[in-house]
mmCIF file of C-alpha atoms in Angstrom:
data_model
loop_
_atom_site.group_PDB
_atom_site.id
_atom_site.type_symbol
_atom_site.label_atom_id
_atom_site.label_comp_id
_atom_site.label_asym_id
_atom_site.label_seq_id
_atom_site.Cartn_x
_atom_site.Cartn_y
_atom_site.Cartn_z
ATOM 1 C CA UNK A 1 141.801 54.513 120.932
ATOM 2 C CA UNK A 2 140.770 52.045 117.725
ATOM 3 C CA UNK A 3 143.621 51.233 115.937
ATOM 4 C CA UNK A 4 142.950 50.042 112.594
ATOM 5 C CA UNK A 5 144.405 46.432 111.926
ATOM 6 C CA UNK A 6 146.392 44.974 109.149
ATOM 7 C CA UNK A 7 144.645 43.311 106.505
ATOM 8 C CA UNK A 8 145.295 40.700 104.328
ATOM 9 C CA UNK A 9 144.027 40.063 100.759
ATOM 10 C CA UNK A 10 141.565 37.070 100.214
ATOM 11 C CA UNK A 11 140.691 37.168 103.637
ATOM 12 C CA UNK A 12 136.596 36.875 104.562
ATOM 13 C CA UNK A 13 135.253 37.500 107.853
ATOM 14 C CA UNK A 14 132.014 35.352 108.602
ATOM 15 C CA UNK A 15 129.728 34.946 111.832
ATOM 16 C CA UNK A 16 128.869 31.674 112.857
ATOM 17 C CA UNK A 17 125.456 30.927 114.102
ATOM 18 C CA UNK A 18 126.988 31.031 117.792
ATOM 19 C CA UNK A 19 128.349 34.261 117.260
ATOM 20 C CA UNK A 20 131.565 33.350 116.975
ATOM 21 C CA UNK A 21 134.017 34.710 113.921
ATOM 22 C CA UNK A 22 135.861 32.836 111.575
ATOM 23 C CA UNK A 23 138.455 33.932 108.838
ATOM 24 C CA UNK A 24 138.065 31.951 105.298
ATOM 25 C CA UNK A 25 140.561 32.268 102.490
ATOM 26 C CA UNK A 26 139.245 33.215 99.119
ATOM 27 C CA UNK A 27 139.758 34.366 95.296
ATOM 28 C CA UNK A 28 136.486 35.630 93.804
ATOM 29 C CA UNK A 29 134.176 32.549 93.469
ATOM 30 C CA UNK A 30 136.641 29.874 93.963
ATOM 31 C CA UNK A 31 137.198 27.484 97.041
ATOM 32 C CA UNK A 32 136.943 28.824 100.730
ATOM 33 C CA UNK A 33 139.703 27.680 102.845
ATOM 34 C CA UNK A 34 139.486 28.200 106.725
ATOM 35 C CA UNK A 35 142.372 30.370 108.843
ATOM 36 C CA UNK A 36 143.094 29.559 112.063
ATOM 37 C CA UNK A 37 144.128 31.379 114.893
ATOM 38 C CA UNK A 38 143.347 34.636 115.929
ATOM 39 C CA UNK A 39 143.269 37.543 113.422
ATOM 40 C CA UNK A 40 147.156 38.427 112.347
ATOM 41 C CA UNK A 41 148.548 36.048 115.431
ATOM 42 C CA UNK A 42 151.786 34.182 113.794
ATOM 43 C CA UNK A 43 149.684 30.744 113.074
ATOM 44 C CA UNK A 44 147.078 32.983 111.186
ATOM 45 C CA UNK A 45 149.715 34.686 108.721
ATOM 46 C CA UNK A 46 151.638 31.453 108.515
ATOM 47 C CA UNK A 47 148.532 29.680 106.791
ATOM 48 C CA UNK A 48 147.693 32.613 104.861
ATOM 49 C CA UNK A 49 151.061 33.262 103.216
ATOM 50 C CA UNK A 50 151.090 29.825 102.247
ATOM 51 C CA UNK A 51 147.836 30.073 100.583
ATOM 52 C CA UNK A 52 148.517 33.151 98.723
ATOM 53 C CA UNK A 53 151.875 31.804 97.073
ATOM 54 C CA UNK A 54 149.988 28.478 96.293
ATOM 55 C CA UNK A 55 147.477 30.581 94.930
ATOM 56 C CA UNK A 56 149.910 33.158 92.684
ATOM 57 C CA UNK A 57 151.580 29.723 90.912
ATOM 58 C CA UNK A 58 147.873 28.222 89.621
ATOM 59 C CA UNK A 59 145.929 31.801 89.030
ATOM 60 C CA UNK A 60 146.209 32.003 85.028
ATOM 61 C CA UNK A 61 147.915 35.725 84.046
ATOM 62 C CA UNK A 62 146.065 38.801 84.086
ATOM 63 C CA UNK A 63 144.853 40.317 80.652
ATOM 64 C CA UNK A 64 146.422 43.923 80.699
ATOM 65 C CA UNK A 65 144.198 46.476 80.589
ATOM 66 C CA UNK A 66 143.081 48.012 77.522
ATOM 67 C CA UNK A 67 144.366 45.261 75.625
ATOM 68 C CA UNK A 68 142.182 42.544 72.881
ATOM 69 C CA UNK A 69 142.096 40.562 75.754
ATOM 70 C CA UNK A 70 141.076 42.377 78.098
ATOM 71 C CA UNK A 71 138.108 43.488 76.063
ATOM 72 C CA UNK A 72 137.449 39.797 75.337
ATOM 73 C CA UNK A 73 137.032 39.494 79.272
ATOM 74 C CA UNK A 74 134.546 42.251 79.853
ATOM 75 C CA UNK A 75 132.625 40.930 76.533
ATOM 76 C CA UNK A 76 132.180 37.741 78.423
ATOM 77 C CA UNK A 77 130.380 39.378 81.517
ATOM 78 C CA UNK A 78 128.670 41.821 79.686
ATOM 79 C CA UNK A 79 124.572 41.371 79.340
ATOM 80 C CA UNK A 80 125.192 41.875 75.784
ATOM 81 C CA UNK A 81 127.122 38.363 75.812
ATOM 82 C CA UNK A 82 125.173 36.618 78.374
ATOM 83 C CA UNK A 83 121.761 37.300 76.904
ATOM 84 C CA UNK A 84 122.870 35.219 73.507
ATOM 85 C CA UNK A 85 122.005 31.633 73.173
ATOM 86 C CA UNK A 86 124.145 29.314 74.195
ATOM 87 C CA UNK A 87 125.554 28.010 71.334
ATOM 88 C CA UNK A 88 126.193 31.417 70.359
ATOM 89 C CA UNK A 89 128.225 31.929 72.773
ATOM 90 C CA UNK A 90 130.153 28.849 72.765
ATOM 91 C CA UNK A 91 130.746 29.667 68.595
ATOM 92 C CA UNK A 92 131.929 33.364 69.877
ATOM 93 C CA UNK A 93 134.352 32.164 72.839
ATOM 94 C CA UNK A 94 135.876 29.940 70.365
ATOM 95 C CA UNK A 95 136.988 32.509 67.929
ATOM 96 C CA UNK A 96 137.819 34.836 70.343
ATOM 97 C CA UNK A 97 140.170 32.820 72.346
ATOM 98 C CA UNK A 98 141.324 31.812 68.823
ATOM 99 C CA UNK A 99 142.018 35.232 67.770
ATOM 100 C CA UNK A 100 143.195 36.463 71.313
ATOM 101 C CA UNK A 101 146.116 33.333 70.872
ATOM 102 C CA UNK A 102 147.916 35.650 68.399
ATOM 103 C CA UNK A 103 146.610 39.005 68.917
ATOM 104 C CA UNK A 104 145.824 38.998 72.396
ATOM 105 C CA UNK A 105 148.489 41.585 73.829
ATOM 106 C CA UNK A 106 147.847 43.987 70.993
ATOM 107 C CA UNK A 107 146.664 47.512 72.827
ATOM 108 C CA UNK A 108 142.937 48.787 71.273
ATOM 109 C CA UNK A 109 144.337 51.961 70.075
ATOM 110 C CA UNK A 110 146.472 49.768 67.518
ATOM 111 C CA UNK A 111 143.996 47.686 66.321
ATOM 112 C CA UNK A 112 142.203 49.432 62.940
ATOM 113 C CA UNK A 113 140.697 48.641 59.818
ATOM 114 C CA UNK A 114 143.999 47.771 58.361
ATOM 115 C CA UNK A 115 144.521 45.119 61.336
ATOM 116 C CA UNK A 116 140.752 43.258 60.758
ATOM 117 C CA UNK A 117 141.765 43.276 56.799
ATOM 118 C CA UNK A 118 144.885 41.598 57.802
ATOM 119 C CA UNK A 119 142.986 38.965 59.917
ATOM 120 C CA UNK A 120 140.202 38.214 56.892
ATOM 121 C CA UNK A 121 142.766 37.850 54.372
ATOM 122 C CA UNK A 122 144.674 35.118 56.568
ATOM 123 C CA UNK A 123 141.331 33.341 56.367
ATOM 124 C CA UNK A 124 141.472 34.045 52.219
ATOM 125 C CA UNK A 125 141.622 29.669 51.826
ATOM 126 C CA UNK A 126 138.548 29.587 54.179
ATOM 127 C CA UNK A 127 136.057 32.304 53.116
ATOM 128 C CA UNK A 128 133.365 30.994 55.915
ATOM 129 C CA UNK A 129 135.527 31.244 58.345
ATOM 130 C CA UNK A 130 136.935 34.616 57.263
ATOM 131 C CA UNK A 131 133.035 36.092 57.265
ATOM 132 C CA UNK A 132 132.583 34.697 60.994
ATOM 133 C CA UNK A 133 135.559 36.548 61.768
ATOM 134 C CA UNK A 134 134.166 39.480 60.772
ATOM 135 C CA UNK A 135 130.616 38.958 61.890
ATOM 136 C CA UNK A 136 132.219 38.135 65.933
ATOM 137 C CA UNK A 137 135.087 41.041 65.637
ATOM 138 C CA UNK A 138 132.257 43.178 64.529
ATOM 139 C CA UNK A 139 130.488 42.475 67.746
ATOM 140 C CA UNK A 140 132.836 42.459 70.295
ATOM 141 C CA UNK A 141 134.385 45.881 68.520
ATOM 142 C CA UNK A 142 130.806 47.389 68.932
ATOM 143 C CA UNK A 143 130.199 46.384 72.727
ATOM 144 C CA UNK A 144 133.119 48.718 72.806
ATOM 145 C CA UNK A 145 131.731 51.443 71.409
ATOM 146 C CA UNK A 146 128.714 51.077 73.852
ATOM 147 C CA UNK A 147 130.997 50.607 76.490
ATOM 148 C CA UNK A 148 133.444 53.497 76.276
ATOM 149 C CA UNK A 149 136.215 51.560 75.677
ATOM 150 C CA UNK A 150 136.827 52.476 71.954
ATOM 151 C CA UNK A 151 135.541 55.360 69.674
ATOM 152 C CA UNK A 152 134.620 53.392 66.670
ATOM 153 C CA UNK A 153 134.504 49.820 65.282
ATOM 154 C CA UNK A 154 137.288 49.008 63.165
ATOM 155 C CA UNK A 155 135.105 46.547 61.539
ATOM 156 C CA UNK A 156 133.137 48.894 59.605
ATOM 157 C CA UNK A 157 133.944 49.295 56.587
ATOM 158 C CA UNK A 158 136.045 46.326 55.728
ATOM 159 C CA UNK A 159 134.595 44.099 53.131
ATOM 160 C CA UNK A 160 133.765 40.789 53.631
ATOM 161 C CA UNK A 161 134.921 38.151 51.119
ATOM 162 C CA UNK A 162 131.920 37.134 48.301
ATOM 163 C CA UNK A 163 131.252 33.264 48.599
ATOM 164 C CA UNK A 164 129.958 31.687 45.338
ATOM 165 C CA UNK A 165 128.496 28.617 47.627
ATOM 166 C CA UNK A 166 124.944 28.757 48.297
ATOM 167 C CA UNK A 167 125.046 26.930 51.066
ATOM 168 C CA UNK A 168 122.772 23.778 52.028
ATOM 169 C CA UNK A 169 121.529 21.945 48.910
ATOM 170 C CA UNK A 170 117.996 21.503 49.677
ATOM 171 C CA UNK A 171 116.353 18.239 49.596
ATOM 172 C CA UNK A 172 114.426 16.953 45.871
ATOM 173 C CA UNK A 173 111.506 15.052 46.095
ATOM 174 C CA UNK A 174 113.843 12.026 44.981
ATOM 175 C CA UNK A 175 115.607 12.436 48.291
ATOM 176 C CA UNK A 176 112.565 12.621 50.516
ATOM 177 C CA UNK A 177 111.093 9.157 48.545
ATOM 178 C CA UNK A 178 114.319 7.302 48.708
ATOM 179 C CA UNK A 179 113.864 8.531 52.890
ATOM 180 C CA UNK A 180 110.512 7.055 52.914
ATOM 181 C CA UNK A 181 111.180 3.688 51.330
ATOM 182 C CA UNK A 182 114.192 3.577 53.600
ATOM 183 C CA UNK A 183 112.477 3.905 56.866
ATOM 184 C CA UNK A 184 108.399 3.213 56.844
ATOM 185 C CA UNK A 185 106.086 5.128 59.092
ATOM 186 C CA UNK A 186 106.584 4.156 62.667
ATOM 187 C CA UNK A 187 110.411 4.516 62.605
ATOM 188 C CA UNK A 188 111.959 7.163 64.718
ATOM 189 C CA UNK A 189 113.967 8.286 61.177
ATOM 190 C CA UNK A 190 110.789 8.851 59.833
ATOM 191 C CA UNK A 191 109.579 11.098 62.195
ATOM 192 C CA UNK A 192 112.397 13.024 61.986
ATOM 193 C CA UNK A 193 112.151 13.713 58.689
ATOM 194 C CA UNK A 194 108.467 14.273 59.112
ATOM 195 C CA UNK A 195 109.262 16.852 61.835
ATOM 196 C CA UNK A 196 111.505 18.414 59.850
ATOM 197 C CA UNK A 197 109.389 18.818 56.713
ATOM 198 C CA UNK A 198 106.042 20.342 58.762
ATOM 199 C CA UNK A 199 107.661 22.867 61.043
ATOM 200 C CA UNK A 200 110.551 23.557 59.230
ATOM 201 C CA UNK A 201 112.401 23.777 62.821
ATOM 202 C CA UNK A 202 116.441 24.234 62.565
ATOM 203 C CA UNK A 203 118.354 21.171 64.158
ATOM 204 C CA UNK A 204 119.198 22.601 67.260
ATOM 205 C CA UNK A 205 115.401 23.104 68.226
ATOM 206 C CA UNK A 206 114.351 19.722 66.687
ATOM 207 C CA UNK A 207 115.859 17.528 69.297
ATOM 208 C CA UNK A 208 114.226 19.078 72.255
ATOM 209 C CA UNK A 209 110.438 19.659 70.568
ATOM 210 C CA UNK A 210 107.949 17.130 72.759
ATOM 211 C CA UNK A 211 104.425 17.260 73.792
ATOM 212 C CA UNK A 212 104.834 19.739 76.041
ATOM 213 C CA UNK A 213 105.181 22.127 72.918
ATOM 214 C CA UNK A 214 101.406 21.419 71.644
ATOM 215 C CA UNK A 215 98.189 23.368 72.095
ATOM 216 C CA UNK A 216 94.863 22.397 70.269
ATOM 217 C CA UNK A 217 96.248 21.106 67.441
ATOM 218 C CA UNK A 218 99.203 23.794 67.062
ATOM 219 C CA UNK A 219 103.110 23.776 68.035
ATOM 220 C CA UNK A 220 104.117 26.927 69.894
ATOM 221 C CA UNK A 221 107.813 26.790 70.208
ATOM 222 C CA UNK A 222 110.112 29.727 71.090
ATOM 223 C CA UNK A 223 113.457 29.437 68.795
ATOM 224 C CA UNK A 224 116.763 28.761 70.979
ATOM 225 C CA UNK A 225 118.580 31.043 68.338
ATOM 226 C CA UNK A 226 117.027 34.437 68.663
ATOM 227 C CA UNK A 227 114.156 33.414 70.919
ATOM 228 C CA UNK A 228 111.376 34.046 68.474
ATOM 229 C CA UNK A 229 108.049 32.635 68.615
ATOM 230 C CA UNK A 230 106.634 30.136 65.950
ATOM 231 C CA UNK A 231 103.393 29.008 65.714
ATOM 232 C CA UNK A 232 103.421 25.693 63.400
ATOM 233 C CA UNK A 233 99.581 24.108 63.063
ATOM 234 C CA UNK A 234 99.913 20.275 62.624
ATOM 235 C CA UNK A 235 99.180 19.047 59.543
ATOM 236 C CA UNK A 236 97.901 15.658 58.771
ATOM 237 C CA UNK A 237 100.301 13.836 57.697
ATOM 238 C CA UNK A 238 102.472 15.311 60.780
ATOM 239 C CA UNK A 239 99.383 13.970 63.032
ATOM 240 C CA UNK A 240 99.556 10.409 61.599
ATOM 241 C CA UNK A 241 103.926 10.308 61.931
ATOM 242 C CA UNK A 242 103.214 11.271 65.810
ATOM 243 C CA UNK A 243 100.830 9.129 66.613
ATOM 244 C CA UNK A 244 102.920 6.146 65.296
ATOM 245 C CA UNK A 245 105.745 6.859 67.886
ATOM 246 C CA UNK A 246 104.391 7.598 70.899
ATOM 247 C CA UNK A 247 106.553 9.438 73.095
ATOM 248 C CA UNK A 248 106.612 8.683 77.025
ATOM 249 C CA UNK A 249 109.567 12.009 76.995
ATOM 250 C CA UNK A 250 109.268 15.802 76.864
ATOM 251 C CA UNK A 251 111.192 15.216 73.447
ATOM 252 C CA UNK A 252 109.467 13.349 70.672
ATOM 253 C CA UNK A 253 112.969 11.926 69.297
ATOM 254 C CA UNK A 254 114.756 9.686 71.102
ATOM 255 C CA UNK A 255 117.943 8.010 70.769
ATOM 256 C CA UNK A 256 117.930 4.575 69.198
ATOM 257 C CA UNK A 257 119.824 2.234 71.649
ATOM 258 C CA UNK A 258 118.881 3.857 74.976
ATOM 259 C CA UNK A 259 115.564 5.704 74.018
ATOM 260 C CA UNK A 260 116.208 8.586 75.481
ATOM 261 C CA UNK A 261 115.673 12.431 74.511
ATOM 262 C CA UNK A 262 119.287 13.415 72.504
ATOM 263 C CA UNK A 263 121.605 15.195 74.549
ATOM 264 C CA UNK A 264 122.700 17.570 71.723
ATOM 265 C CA UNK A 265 122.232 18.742 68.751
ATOM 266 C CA UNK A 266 125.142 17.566 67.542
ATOM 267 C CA UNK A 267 124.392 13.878 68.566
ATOM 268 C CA UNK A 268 120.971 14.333 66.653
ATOM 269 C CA UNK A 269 122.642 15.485 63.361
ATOM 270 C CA UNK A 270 125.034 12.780 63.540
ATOM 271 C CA UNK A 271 122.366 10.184 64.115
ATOM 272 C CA UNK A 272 119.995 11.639 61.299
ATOM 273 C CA UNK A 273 123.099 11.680 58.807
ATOM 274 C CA UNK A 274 123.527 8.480 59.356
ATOM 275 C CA UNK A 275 120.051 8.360 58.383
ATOM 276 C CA UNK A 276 120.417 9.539 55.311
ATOM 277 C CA UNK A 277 123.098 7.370 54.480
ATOM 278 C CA UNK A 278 120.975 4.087 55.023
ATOM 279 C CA UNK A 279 118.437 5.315 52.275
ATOM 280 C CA UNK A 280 121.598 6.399 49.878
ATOM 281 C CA UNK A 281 120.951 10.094 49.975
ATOM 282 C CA UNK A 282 124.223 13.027 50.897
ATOM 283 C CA UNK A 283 121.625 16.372 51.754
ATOM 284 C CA UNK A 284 122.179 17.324 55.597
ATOM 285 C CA UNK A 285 119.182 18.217 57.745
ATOM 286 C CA UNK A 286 119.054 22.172 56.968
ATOM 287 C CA UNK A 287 118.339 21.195 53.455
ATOM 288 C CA UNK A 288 115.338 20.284 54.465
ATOM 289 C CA UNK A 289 114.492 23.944 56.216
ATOM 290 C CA UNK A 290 115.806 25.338 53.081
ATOM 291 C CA UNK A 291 113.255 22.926 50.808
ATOM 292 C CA UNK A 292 110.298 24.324 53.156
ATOM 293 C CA UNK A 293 110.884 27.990 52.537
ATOM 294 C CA UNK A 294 111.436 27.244 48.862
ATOM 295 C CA UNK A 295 108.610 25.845 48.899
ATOM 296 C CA UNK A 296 106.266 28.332 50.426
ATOM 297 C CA UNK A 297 108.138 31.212 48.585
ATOM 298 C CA UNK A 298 106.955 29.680 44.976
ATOM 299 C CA UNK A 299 103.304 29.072 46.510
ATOM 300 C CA UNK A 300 102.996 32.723 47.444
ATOM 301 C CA UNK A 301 104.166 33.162 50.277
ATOM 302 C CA UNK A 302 104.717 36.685 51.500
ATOM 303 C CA UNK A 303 108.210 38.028 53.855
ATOM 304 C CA UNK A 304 105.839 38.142 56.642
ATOM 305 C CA UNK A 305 104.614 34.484 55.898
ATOM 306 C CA UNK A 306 108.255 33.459 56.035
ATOM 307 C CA UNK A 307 109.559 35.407 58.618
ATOM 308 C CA UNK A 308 106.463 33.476 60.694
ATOM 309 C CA UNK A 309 106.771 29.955 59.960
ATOM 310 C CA UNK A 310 110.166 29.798 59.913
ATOM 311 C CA UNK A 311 110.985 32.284 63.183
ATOM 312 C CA UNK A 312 113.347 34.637 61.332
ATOM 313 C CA UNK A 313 113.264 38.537 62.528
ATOM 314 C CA UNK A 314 114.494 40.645 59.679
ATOM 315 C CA UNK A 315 113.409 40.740 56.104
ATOM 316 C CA UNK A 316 116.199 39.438 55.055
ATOM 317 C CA UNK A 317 116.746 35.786 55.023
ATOM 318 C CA UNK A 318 112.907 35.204 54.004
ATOM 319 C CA UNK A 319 113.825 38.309 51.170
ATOM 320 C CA UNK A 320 116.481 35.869 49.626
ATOM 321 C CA UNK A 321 113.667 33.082 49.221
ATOM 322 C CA UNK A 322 111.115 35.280 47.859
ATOM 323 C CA UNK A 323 112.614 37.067 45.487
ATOM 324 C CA UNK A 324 114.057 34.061 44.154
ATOM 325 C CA UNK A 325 110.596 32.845 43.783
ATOM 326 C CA UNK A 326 109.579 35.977 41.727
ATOM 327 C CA UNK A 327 112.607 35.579 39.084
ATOM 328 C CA UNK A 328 111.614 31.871 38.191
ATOM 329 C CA UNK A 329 107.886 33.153 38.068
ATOM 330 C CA UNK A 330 108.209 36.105 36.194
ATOM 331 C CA UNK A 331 111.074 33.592 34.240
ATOM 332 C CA UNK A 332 108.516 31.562 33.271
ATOM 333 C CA UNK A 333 105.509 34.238 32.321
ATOM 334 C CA UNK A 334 108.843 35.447 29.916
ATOM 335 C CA UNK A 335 109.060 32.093 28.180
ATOM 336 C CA UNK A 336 105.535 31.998 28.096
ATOM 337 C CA UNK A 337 104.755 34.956 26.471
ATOM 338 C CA UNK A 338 108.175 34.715 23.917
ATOM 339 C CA UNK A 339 106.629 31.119 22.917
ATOM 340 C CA UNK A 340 103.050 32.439 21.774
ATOM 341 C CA UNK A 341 104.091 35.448 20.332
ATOM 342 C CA UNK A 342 107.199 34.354 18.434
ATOM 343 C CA UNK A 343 107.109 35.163 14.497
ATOM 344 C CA UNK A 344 108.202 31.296 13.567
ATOM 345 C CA UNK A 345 107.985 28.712 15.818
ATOM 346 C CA UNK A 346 110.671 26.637 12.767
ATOM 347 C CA UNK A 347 113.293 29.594 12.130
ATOM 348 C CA UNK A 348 116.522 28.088 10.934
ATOM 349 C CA UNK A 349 118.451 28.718 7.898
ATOM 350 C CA UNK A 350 118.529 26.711 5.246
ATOM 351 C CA UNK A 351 121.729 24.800 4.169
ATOM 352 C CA UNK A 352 122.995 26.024 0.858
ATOM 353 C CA UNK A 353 122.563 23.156 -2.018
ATOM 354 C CA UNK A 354 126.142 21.138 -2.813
ATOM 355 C CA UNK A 355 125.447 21.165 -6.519
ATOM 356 C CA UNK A 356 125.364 24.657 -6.671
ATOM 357 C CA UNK A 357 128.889 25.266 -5.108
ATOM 358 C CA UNK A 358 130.805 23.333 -8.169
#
């Protein structure tokens, strides 16, 4: 007669290549810790009881389910979350776990609009950080939707605070001269400026662009923020920058004491601040992104032209740039046409004669 046997949690039966089995001890992914003794015999249960309590005083508390938490758990193993870019994610985690430090217990069903109002208008001093509230609650709220979990996002429909900032100032051609007399051609600041000016890449794609990333004459590089595709031809001036610093990395800037690729983007935007402060100048290195679109926005160029060089997917962002570009066109046909066709170009009124007020 089979009896069925006891079984203990954490406990994983393996085969050894001799045929023998052995018991291991172990919590999902964690460390495997070998039983010994036979199955259930006293020395067995012994070790294992002891495992389990050293376990239960170290294994962080369990979300409840349905709780903000526990939806902040699932988010992180979804495929919605692990398909984002890294830094993404990292950005998202940290709000999250921010937001889960004071809200983490609260049950879905009592988190509404009213709730994600009350969250944005704690941020009121900090508008930017009120919007990425938003933007990350948004998410995580919709995964839920998708999910099952809830039947609508309490995001939508909550305004987000208006900002008056317009963000990076982009560079003048006063900055990118006092850059240049700064640090001559053949200087690994100059290159970087250079690299920034003819692909228009964003910082956290700059530091990792190399050799590798050039085919007759043209830079195909796939964007670590939403993975798009841009297709940069080099121009040049670009050419001549390169072939001053020749590169024996897959990364075309290195670091200045070692000579080595940058390990972050982070340690490349602190580097090329510091830069900018050598040649006297405050703009960050977005500013100079934001001077390339401007740039190709007043020469013509169309949303699709944008949305191409610079490796944006919606209409959007290159919109904002273009339309700009129209107004200071259509600005200047105005003034244009008012100067030519204006009755007088002298109207003023004539001051009335002091004699004839006595």
């Amino acid at each position: 007669m089979n009896m069925s046997r006891k079984r203990y949690q954490y406990v994983q039966k393996e085969t050894s290549r001799h045929g023998r089995t052995v018991w291991y001890f172990r919590i999902g992914n964690g460390k495997r810790t070998r039983l010994h003794g036979e199955y259930g015999s006293d020395q067995f249960v012994a070790e294992w009881r002891t495992l389990v309590a050293s376990a239960e005083t170290t294994m962080p508390d369990q979300a409840s389910k349905n709780t903000l938490q526990w939806l902040v758990d699932r988010y992180h193993e979804s495929a919605a979350f692990k398909g984002l870019a890294p830094s993404t994610q990292r950005m998202r985690k940290n709000i999250l776990k921010s937001v889960c430090q004071t809200g983490g217990k609260l049950v879905l069903t009592q988190i509404t609009r009213q709730t994600i109002a009350s969250g944005r208008d704690r941020r009121a001093d900090t508008p930017h950080a009120a919007i990425n509230f938003m933007k990350v609650m948004g998410y995580l709220f919709e995964f839920a939707v998708d999910a099952g979990y809830m039947r609508s996002n309490p995001v939508r429909g909550v305004k987000r605070p208006k900002i008056r900032s317009e963000g990076f100032m982009p560079w003048t051609d006063d900055d990118i001269r006092a850059f240049y007399e700064k640090h001559p051609l053949g200087s690994m600041a100059r290159l970087a400026i250079d690299l920034f000016l003819w692909t228009g890449l964003r910082r956290g794609d700059m530091f990792r662009l190399g050799p590798q990333h050039i085919r007759d004459g043209v830079i195909e590089f796939r964007a670590s923020k939403n993975a798009k595709m841009v297709y940069i031809e080099i121009s040049p001036s670009l050419a001549r920058s390169l072939d001053a610093c020749e590169t024996h990395h897959l990364a075309f800037l290195t670091t200045p004491v070692h000579g080595r690729p940058f390990k972050s983007a982070a340690s490349f935007g602190n580097w090329f601040g510091k830069m900018c402060a050598e040649a006297g100048i405050s703009p960050r290195a977005h500013g100079l992104r934001k001077k390339g679109a401007i740039d190709l926005a007043e020469l013509g160029g169309t949303t699709e032209e944008l949305k191409a060089r610079f490796g944006w997917k919606s209409d959007a962002m290159a919109g904002l740039y273009t339309r700009e570009a129209d107004r200071r066109r259509l600005a200047k046909q105005a003034s244009k046409k008012l100067n030519e066709n204006a009755l007088s170009p002298h109207l003023y009124l004539k001051s009335p004669h002091p004699k004839k007020n006595n």
